[in-house]
Tab-separated table of C-alpha atoms in Angstrom:
chain	number	residue	atom	x	y	z
A	1	ARG	CA	56.517	117.749	98.897
A	2	ILE	CA	57.838	114.568	97.078
A	3	GLY	CA	59.046	116.560	94.444
A	4	GLU	CA	61.076	118.817	96.850
A	5	ARG	CA	62.951	115.861	98.022
A	6	ALA	CA	63.631	114.449	94.517
A	7	PRO	CA	67.302	114.849	93.397
A	8	LYS	CA	66.010	116.307	90.095
A	9	GLU	CA	64.892	119.704	89.537
A	10	LYS	CA	61.704	120.917	91.564
A	11	PRO	CA	58.848	120.030	89.025
A	12	THR	CA	55.968	122.309	88.224
A	13	GLN	CA	52.568	121.750	89.937
A	14	PRO	CA	50.796	120.531	86.855
A	15	ALA	CA	53.651	117.939	86.459
A	16	LEU	CA	52.961	116.848	90.007
A	17	ARG	CA	49.396	116.383	89.251
A	18	GLN	CA	50.126	114.529	86.303
A	19	ALA	CA	52.671	112.131	87.940
A	20	ARG	CA	50.101	111.267	90.510
A	21	GLN	CA	47.559	110.192	87.990
A	22	GLY	CA	48.596	106.483	88.108
A	23	PRO	CA	49.921	104.211	90.786
A	24	THR	CA	53.129	103.306	88.877
A	25	ASP	CA	54.239	106.788	88.611
A	26	GLU	CA	53.608	107.470	92.326
A	27	ALA	CA	55.476	104.436	93.319
A	28	GLN	CA	58.607	105.551	91.292
A	29	MET	CA	58.455	109.143	92.897
A	30	ALA	CA	58.171	107.595	96.297
A	31	ALA	CA	61.287	105.506	95.443
A	32	ALA	CA	62.976	108.730	94.173
A	33	ALA	CA	62.132	110.285	97.540
A	34	ALA	CA	63.490	107.737	99.693
A	35	LEU	CA	66.686	107.590	97.572
A	36	ALA	CA	67.152	111.297	98.124
A	37	ARG	CA	66.685	110.783	102.051
A	38	LEU	CA	69.472	108.010	101.955
A	39	GLU	CA	71.722	110.324	99.828
A	40	GLN	CA	71.191	113.176	102.580
A	41	LYS	CA	72.213	110.900	105.297
A	42	GLN	CA	75.140	109.257	103.489
A	43	PRO	CA	76.350	110.951	100.539
A	44	ARG	CA	77.873	108.447	97.836
A	45	ALA	CA	76.546	105.473	99.870
A	46	ARG	CA	77.993	103.082	97.304
A	47	GLY	CA	81.124	104.527	97.503
A	48	PRO	CA	84.399	103.321	95.727
A	49	THR	CA	85.935	99.935	97.121
A	50	SER	CA	89.512	100.210	95.450
A	51	GLN	CA	92.102	101.082	97.902
A	52	GLU	CA	93.168	104.514	96.352
A	53	SER	CA	89.462	105.460	95.971
A	54	ILE	CA	88.854	104.869	99.539
A	55	ARG	CA	91.523	106.926	100.559
A	56	ASN	CA	90.729	109.985	98.379
A	57	GLN	CA	87.189	109.764	99.593
A	58	VAL	CA	88.085	109.699	103.337
A	59	ARG	CA	90.613	112.542	102.849
A	60	LYS	CA	88.002	114.571	101.008
A	61	GLU	CA	85.392	113.966	103.648
A	62	LEU	CA	87.631	114.841	106.606
A	63	ARG	CA	88.234	118.072	105.068
A	64	ALA	CA	84.457	118.522	104.709
A	65	GLU	CA	84.594	119.529	101.009
A	66	ALA	CA	81.592	121.254	100.023
A	67	THR	CA	81.765	119.850	96.343
A	68	VAL	CA	81.512	115.965	96.123
A	69	GLY	CA	84.444	114.836	93.961
A	70	GLY	CA	86.584	117.956	94.383
A	71	SER	CA	90.533	117.700	94.639
A	72	THR	CA	92.555	119.078	97.643
A	73	GLU	CA	95.970	117.431	96.685
A	74	ALA	CA	99.236	118.725	98.302
A	75	PRO	CA	101.543	120.553	96.001
A	76	GLY	CA	103.343	118.090	93.687
A	77	SER	CA	101.187	115.197	94.503
A	78	ASN	CA	98.743	113.696	92.040
A	79	THR	CA	95.332	111.879	92.337
A	80	VAL	CA	96.317	108.927	94.397
A	81	PRO	CA	96.949	105.953	92.163
A	82	GLU	CA	95.191	102.565	92.730
A	83	ALA	CA	97.266	99.944	94.288
A	84	LYS	CA	97.672	97.094	91.470
A	85	GLU	CA	98.668	93.253	91.586
A	86	GLU	CA	102.358	92.902	90.889
A	87	GLY	CA	102.756	91.452	87.382
A	88	SER	CA	100.327	93.877	85.762
A	89	ALA	CA	101.457	95.075	82.322
A	90	HIS	CA	100.791	98.767	83.056
A	91	LEU	CA	102.520	99.203	86.529
A	92	ALA	CA	104.661	102.266	86.936
A	93	VAL	CA	107.279	100.087	88.669
A	94	PRO	CA	106.924	96.121	89.078
A	95	GLY	CA	107.523	96.318	92.870
A	96	VAL	CA	109.507	97.508	95.708
A	97	CYS	CA	112.830	95.932	95.605
A	98	PHE	CA	115.873	95.828	97.810
A	99	THR	CA	119.759	95.327	97.316
A	100	CYS	CA	121.550	92.812	99.703
A	101	PRO	CA	124.825	94.616	100.900
A	102	LEU	CA	126.549	91.289	101.117
A	103	THR	CA	125.757	89.807	97.632
A	104	GLY	CA	124.415	93.018	95.631
A	105	ALA	CA	121.448	90.631	94.739
A	106	THR	CA	118.270	92.778	93.761
A	107	LEU	CA	115.448	91.256	95.881
A	108	ARG	CA	111.918	91.442	96.144
A	109	LYS	CA	110.529	92.404	99.725
A	110	ASP	CA	109.346	88.619	100.490
A	111	GLN	CA	112.939	87.583	99.470
A	112	ARG	CA	114.973	90.044	101.401
A	113	ASP	CA	115.103	88.547	105.018
A	114	ALA	CA	115.762	84.935	103.785
A	115	HIS	CA	118.308	86.144	101.421
A	116	ILE	CA	120.102	87.951	104.129
A	117	LYS	CA	120.267	85.046	106.613
A	118	GLU	CA	121.599	82.628	103.959
A	119	ALA	CA	124.081	85.158	103.008
A	120	ILE	CA	125.332	85.718	106.550
A	121	LEU	CA	125.344	81.846	107.237
A	122	SER	CA	127.539	81.292	104.063
A	123	HIS	CA	130.112	83.952	105.379
A	124	PHE	CA	130.834	81.560	108.172
A	125	SER	CA	133.164	79.641	105.659
A	126	THR	CA	135.217	82.555	104.880
A	127	ASP	CA	135.194	85.136	108.199
A	128	PRO	CA	133.401	83.130	111.030
A	129	VAL	CA	134.232	86.062	113.636
A	130	ALA	CA	132.498	88.666	111.113
A	131	ALA	CA	129.772	86.188	110.458
A	132	SER	CA	129.025	85.561	113.970
A	133	ILE	CA	128.952	89.261	114.546
A	134	MET	CA	126.488	89.844	111.802
A	135	LYS	CA	124.370	86.998	113.077
A	136	ILE	CA	124.138	88.525	116.661
A	137	HIS	CA	123.221	91.952	115.384
A	138	THR	CA	120.764	90.635	112.562
A	139	PHE	CA	119.038	87.838	114.025
A	140	ASN	CA	118.130	89.256	117.152
A	141	LYS	CA	115.404	91.796	117.015
A	142	ASP	CA	115.285	93.045	120.319
A	143	ARG	CA	117.774	95.824	120.226
A	144	ASP	CA	118.035	96.468	123.966
A	145	ARG	CA	118.601	92.893	124.673
A	146	VAL	CA	121.381	92.688	122.105
A	147	LYS	CA	123.182	95.804	123.616
A	148	LEU	CA	123.145	94.209	127.219
A	149	GLY	CA	124.401	90.942	125.518
A	150	VAL	CA	127.304	92.677	123.474
A	151	ASP	CA	128.299	95.072	126.620
A	152	THR	CA	128.477	91.765	128.749
A	153	ILE	CA	130.594	89.974	126.267
A	154	ALA	CA	132.929	93.161	125.960
A	155	LYS	CA	133.304	93.212	129.707
A	156	TYR	CA	134.369	89.340	129.688
A	157	LEU	CA	137.035	90.317	127.147
A	158	ASP	CA	138.299	93.357	128.850
A	159	ASN	CA	138.697	91.442	131.954
A	160	ILE	CA	141.010	89.206	129.885
A	161	CYS	CA	143.064	91.723	128.440
A	162	LEU	CA	143.255	93.908	131.599
A	163	HIS	CA	144.275	90.818	133.810
A	164	PRO	CA	146.109	88.331	131.475
A	165	GLU	CA	147.659	86.519	134.136
A	166	GLU	CA	144.625	85.677	136.157
A	167	GLU	CA	143.174	82.425	134.974
A	168	LYS	CA	139.666	82.980	136.384
A	169	TYR	CA	138.967	85.468	133.794
A	170	ARG	CA	140.023	83.194	131.030
A	171	LYS	CA	137.233	80.693	131.888
A	172	ILE	CA	133.382	81.461	131.424
A	173	LYS	CA	131.018	79.279	133.098
A	174	LEU	CA	128.155	78.557	130.647
A	175	GLN	CA	125.437	77.862	133.606
A	176	ASN	CA	126.226	81.217	134.938
A	177	ARG	CA	123.043	83.172	135.646
A	178	VAL	CA	124.356	86.558	133.913
A	179	PHE	CA	125.689	84.207	130.895
A	180	GLN	CA	122.148	82.453	130.699
A	181	GLU	CA	120.093	85.563	130.912
A	182	ARG	CA	122.304	88.013	128.873
A	183	ILE	CA	124.097	85.900	126.212
A	184	ASN	CA	122.960	82.398	125.857
A	185	CYS	CA	119.482	83.720	124.664
A	186	LEU	CA	120.886	85.575	121.620
A	187	GLU	CA	121.615	83.967	118.224
A	188	GLY	CA	125.197	83.857	117.302
A	189	THR	CA	127.155	84.396	120.473
A	190	HIS	CA	128.381	80.711	120.971
A	191	GLU	CA	129.529	80.902	117.436
A	192	PHE	CA	131.404	84.200	118.193
A	193	PHE	CA	133.103	82.920	121.419
A	194	GLU	CA	134.346	79.718	119.275
A	195	ALA	CA	135.381	82.035	116.350
A	196	ILE	CA	137.478	84.179	118.642
A	197	GLY	CA	139.262	81.149	120.231
A	198	PHE	CA	137.108	80.046	123.183
A	199	GLN	CA	136.652	76.051	123.226
A	200	LYS	CA	134.003	74.356	125.414
A	201	ALA	CA	135.304	71.980	128.330
A	202	LEU	CA	134.142	70.355	131.318
A	203	LEU	CA	135.872	71.424	134.468
A	204	PRO	CA	135.700	70.549	138.015
A	205	VAL	CA	133.933	73.088	140.516
A	206	PRO	CA	134.974	73.621	144.010
A	207	ASP	CA	132.632	72.316	146.493
A	208	GLN	CA	130.501	70.396	143.839
A	209	GLU	CA	130.381	66.738	142.769
A	210	GLY	CA	130.209	66.938	139.130
A	211	PRO	CA	131.898	69.056	136.558
A	212	GLU	CA	130.589	71.944	134.627
A	213	GLU	CA	130.729	73.260	131.029
A	214	PHE	CA	133.070	76.341	130.579
A	215	TYR	CA	134.098	78.196	127.505
A	216	VAL	CA	138.121	78.339	127.904
A	217	LEU	CA	140.324	80.802	126.061
A	218	SER	CA	143.094	78.873	124.108
A	219	GLU	CA	146.782	79.733	125.014
A	220	GLY	CA	147.316	80.930	121.599
A	221	VAL	CA	144.903	83.573	121.694
A	222	LEU	CA	146.031	84.545	124.789
A	223	ALA	CA	149.648	85.631	123.606
A	224	GLN	CA	147.817	87.963	121.111
A	225	PRO	CA	145.514	90.040	123.412
A	226	GLN	CA	145.225	92.769	120.585
A	227	SER	CA	143.106	90.271	118.436
A	228	LEU	CA	140.637	90.077	121.309
A	229	GLN	CA	140.569	94.043	121.539
A	230	ARG	CA	139.962	94.225	117.707
A	231	HIS	CA	137.082	91.644	117.769
A	232	LYS	CA	135.520	93.595	120.777
A	233	GLU	CA	135.323	96.675	118.829
A	234	GLN	CA	134.098	94.896	115.721
A	235	LEU	CA	131.174	93.612	117.987
A	236	LEU	CA	130.491	96.760	119.517
A	237	VAL	CA	130.238	99.185	116.441
A	238	ALA	CA	128.545	96.500	114.257
A	239	GLU	CA	124.832	97.170	113.117
A	240	PRO	CA	122.362	94.743	111.718
A	241	VAL	CA	122.630	93.883	108.137
A	242	ARG	CA	119.639	95.590	106.061
A	243	ALA	CA	118.816	95.315	102.778
A	244	THR	CA	118.775	98.887	101.253
A	245	LEU	CA	115.979	100.070	99.135
A	246	ALA	CA	116.568	99.818	95.447
A	247	ARG	CA	115.851	103.137	93.691
A	248	GLN	CA	114.937	101.403	90.331
A	249	ARG	CA	116.238	104.376	88.302
A	250	ARG	CA	114.362	104.430	85.000
A	251	LEU	CA	114.482	107.206	82.219
A	252	PHE	CA	111.620	107.771	80.010
A	253	ARG	CA	111.030	109.850	76.879
A	254	PRO	CA	108.624	112.640	76.969
A	255	SER	CA	105.032	111.482	77.394
A	256	PRO	CA	101.564	112.883	78.261
A	257	MET	CA	101.283	110.148	80.624
A	258	ALA	CA	103.891	111.494	82.945
A	259	SER	CA	101.648	112.286	85.741
A	260	GLN	CA	99.698	108.992	85.412
A	261	PHE	CA	100.917	106.305	88.131
A	262	GLU	CA	99.860	102.666	88.738
A	263	LEU	CA	101.487	101.211	91.604
A	264	PRO	CA	101.794	97.767	93.085
A	265	GLY	CA	100.405	96.932	96.428
A	266	ASP	CA	103.295	96.838	98.056
A	267	PHE	CA	103.629	100.715	98.169
A	268	PHE	CA	100.916	100.841	100.637
A	269	ASN	CA	101.310	100.105	104.216
A	270	LEU	CA	97.763	98.517	104.497
A	271	THR	CA	96.699	94.787	104.829
A	272	ALA	CA	94.001	93.278	103.124
A	273	GLU	CA	92.038	93.377	106.796
A	274	GLU	CA	93.061	97.111	107.202
A	275	ILE	CA	91.442	97.817	103.746
A	276	LYS	CA	88.296	96.186	104.862
A	277	ARG	CA	88.439	98.069	108.109
A	278	GLU	CA	88.595	101.298	105.905
A	279	GLN	CA	85.451	100.471	104.247
A	280	ARG	CA	83.606	99.801	107.400
A	281	LEU	CA	84.577	103.267	108.890
A	282	ARG	CA	83.449	105.045	105.729
A	283	SER	CA	80.299	105.731	107.353
A	284	GLU	CA	81.923	107.182	110.542
A	285	ALA	CA	83.959	109.467	108.544
A	286	VAL	CA	80.829	110.764	106.607
A	287	GLU	CA	79.184	111.606	109.989
A	288	ARG	CA	82.198	113.580	111.045
A	289	LEU	CA	81.521	116.033	108.290
A	290	SER	CA	79.102	117.752	110.256
A	291	VAL	CA	81.711	118.363	113.336
A	292	LEU	CA	83.611	121.801	113.312
A	293	ARG	CA	87.223	121.077	113.330
A	294	THR	CA	90.213	123.478	113.292
A	295	LYS	CA	92.823	123.774	110.701
A	296	ALA	CA	95.177	121.982	113.182
A	297	MET	CA	92.869	119.194	113.564
A	298	ARG	CA	92.429	118.568	109.888
A	299	GLU	CA	96.245	118.769	109.258
A	300	ARG	CA	96.784	116.068	111.942
A	301	GLU	CA	94.090	113.967	110.106
A	302	GLU	CA	95.816	114.401	107.044
A	303	GLN	CA	99.339	113.244	108.366
A	304	ARG	CA	97.713	110.155	109.812
A	305	GLU	CA	96.465	109.562	106.248
A	306	LEU	CA	99.865	109.988	104.873
A	307	ARG	CA	101.436	107.386	107.379
A	308	LYS	CA	99.482	104.838	105.374
A	309	TYR	CA	102.201	104.759	102.798
A	310	SER	CA	105.716	103.194	103.070
A	311	TYR	CA	107.025	104.119	99.788
A	312	THR	CA	106.899	106.488	97.056
A	313	LEU	CA	107.526	106.750	93.320
A	314	LEU	CA	108.709	109.890	92.274
A	315	ARG	CA	109.366	111.186	88.737
A	316	VAL	CA	111.398	114.361	87.660
A	317	ARG	CA	110.668	116.011	84.231
A	318	LEU	CA	113.925	117.276	82.916
A	319	PRO	CA	114.468	120.325	80.513
A	320	ASP	CA	114.273	118.149	77.490
A	321	GLY	CA	111.049	116.560	78.723
A	322	CYS	CA	112.452	113.093	79.562
A	323	LEU	CA	111.466	111.799	82.817
A	324	LEU	CA	113.563	110.479	85.537
A	325	GLN	CA	111.991	107.955	87.904
A	326	GLY	CA	112.849	106.360	91.344
A	327	THR	CA	111.563	104.667	94.120
A	328	PHE	CA	112.092	106.211	98.111
A	329	TYR	CA	110.731	105.584	101.317
A	330	ALA	CA	107.738	107.784	102.133
A	331	ARG	CA	109.569	109.221	105.180
A	332	GLU	CA	112.786	109.824	103.502
A	333	ARG	CA	113.992	113.410	103.266
A	334	VAL	CA	113.858	115.423	100.320
A	335	ALA	CA	117.635	115.609	100.265
A	336	ALA	CA	117.402	112.186	99.048
A	337	LEU	CA	115.785	112.973	95.917
A	338	TYR	CA	118.238	116.076	95.207
A	339	ALA	CA	121.160	113.357	95.500
A	340	PHE	CA	119.176	110.790	93.459
A	341	VAL	CA	119.056	113.410	90.310
A	342	ARG	CA	122.449	115.064	91.094
A	343	GLU	CA	124.053	111.274	90.221
A	344	ALA	CA	122.358	111.162	86.970
A	345	LEU	CA	123.752	114.648	85.684
A	346	GLN	CA	126.712	115.023	83.523
A	347	ASN	CA	127.652	118.165	85.499
A	348	ASP	CA	126.731	117.181	88.906
A	349	TRP	CA	128.189	120.213	90.486
A	350	LEU	CA	125.864	122.907	88.870
A	351	PRO	CA	122.925	123.987	91.103
A	352	PHE	CA	119.538	123.415	90.277
A	353	ASP	CA	116.062	123.148	91.885
A	354	LEU	CA	113.107	120.943	91.947
A	355	LEU	CA	109.569	122.199	91.552
A	356	ALA	CA	106.341	120.682	92.960
A	357	SER	CA	103.118	121.026	90.831
A	358	GLY	CA	102.205	124.255	92.609
A	359	GLY	CA	105.681	126.045	91.806
A	360	GLN	CA	106.835	125.181	95.387
A	361	ARG	CA	110.678	124.741	95.484
A	362	LEU	CA	111.590	121.704	97.499
A	363	SER	CA	115.110	123.272	98.147
A	364	GLU	CA	113.381	125.533	100.818
A	365	ASP	CA	113.788	122.849	103.209
A	366	GLU	CA	115.361	119.607	102.100
A	367	SER	CA	115.008	118.154	105.634
A	368	LEU	CA	111.347	117.540	105.283
A	369	ALA	CA	110.070	113.961	104.474
A	370	PHE	CA	108.261	113.347	101.399
A	371	ASN	CA	105.159	112.441	103.262
A	372	GLU	CA	105.414	115.843	104.998
A	373	CYS	CA	105.582	117.552	101.674
A	374	GLY	CA	102.524	115.642	100.084
A	375	LEU	CA	104.708	113.644	97.599
A	376	VAL	CA	103.306	110.063	98.376
A	377	PRO	CA	102.597	107.607	97.214
A	378	SER	CA	103.595	109.437	93.988
A	379	ALA	CA	104.255	112.396	92.366
A	380	LEU	CA	105.687	114.406	89.360
A	381	LEU	CA	108.267	117.197	89.824
A	382	THR	CA	109.926	119.777	87.537
A	383	PHE	CA	113.613	120.233	87.178
A	384	SER	CA	114.710	123.569	87.193
A	385	TRP	CA	117.971	125.399	86.577
A	386	ASP	CA	119.344	128.022	89.106
A	387	ALA	CA	118.838	131.345	87.697
A	388	ALA	CA	122.429	132.203	87.517
A	389	VAL	CA	123.278	128.861	85.746
A	390	LEU	CA	120.659	129.500	83.352
A	391	GLU	CA	121.873	132.791	82.438
A	392	ASP	CA	125.413	131.233	81.991
A	393	ILE	CA	123.891	128.402	79.684
A	394	LYS	CA	122.321	131.160	77.556
A	395	ALA	CA	125.182	133.286	77.204
A	396	ALA	CA	127.234	130.554	76.172
A	397	GLY	CA	125.115	129.819	73.455
A	398	ALA	CA	123.992	126.297	74.648
A	399	ASN	CA	120.626	125.306	74.298
A	400	PRO	CA	119.344	125.022	78.034
A	401	ASP	CA	116.579	122.386	77.098
A	402	SER	CA	119.320	119.923	75.854
A	403	SER	CA	120.031	116.524	77.574
A	404	ILE	CA	121.781	117.122	80.688
A	405	LEU	CA	122.014	113.266	81.644
A	406	LYS	CA	125.014	111.086	81.608
A	407	PRO	CA	125.048	109.169	78.362
A	408	GLU	CA	124.718	105.553	79.935
A	409	LEU	CA	121.443	106.506	81.169
A	410	LEU	CA	120.241	108.025	77.775
A	411	ALA	CA	121.463	104.588	76.361
A	412	ALA	CA	118.826	103.064	78.383
A	413	ILE	CA	115.881	105.476	77.642
A	414	GLU	CA	112.448	103.686	77.524
A	415	LYS	CA	108.916	104.775	76.297
A	416	LEU	CA	106.272	105.235	79.238
A	417	SER	CA	103.555	102.851	78.696
């Protein structure tokens, strides 16, 4: 019976009798049987602890794979790469970077907010109106509160333009309840009023002993109401200043390592505490293997898994074997990848397609997000000419496998290591 529970082949009866002759062998077989029972309750109890291995194992277990270690990757995806610390010599990309729209500077994720704030503040010296508007929309995170405050300021300015002869509209009482609740609570609003021509003044209030503080519009601005209208429109249509994701476009020579990715930790939308929590939940995931789930349930679980990634690193193998690489948001649309590739082509008007590893054409629905296509957190795709274009290339006697990229990209080609 002990032999039947052992993880090895079922031994013959003589072997069993021989194994029981000494206490040392019997103890070893008892230990083996205990280990087998543990493995039946919790397969791979000493499971992987790295971030990528945890994700792979949970995904496999939730899909109730019959074979331990099997692969059920989505078309176009690769084995989930391990998150590495930034600074590693073999990272596929050093980290996620962003571009400041005001200065053009390339920033790490931990630098972007401070840099943008500094850029906006420095803008006050050249254009205080624009800087104050950027501050209102960027420094205040509650978008509903910002909209309410902006709409209230616009109403103040509309009243002045509609009733230029009425003095009461040119004065705004700072202690007014509406002003305090909707405007005073927002960063940048005082700078905006002062930049468009309001000045603070202490004015007497009827039926009140002491004066109160008001914003009063200067006479010079009142003579040019069109400027107030222009500033109001600027305020209403403005958006928060946000750093844009840097594609970090790179071109590599043909390499057998094309499908190998080692990503920095900021590609994963997980904190250290969340990683520890996943490790604790592994045993629960194993227990759910015995629960019968429909295909729809499994797909929902897979989608929850994919939401753990913030970014994806994509490579496109070109006809000459070279690899074009770029960084994208995990929830960006496939159309963004087509635009990225098209920008690199010498003839960007020629139709082409991109194929996932299973031959799936991504152009079938360019509105899908990368995480919906299984292209996160990394994937290798293949460039394919449109059939009609390929026929024309061959008819012209040209080599369809020759380089199709812009010369400036080829000049910066690298070796993938």
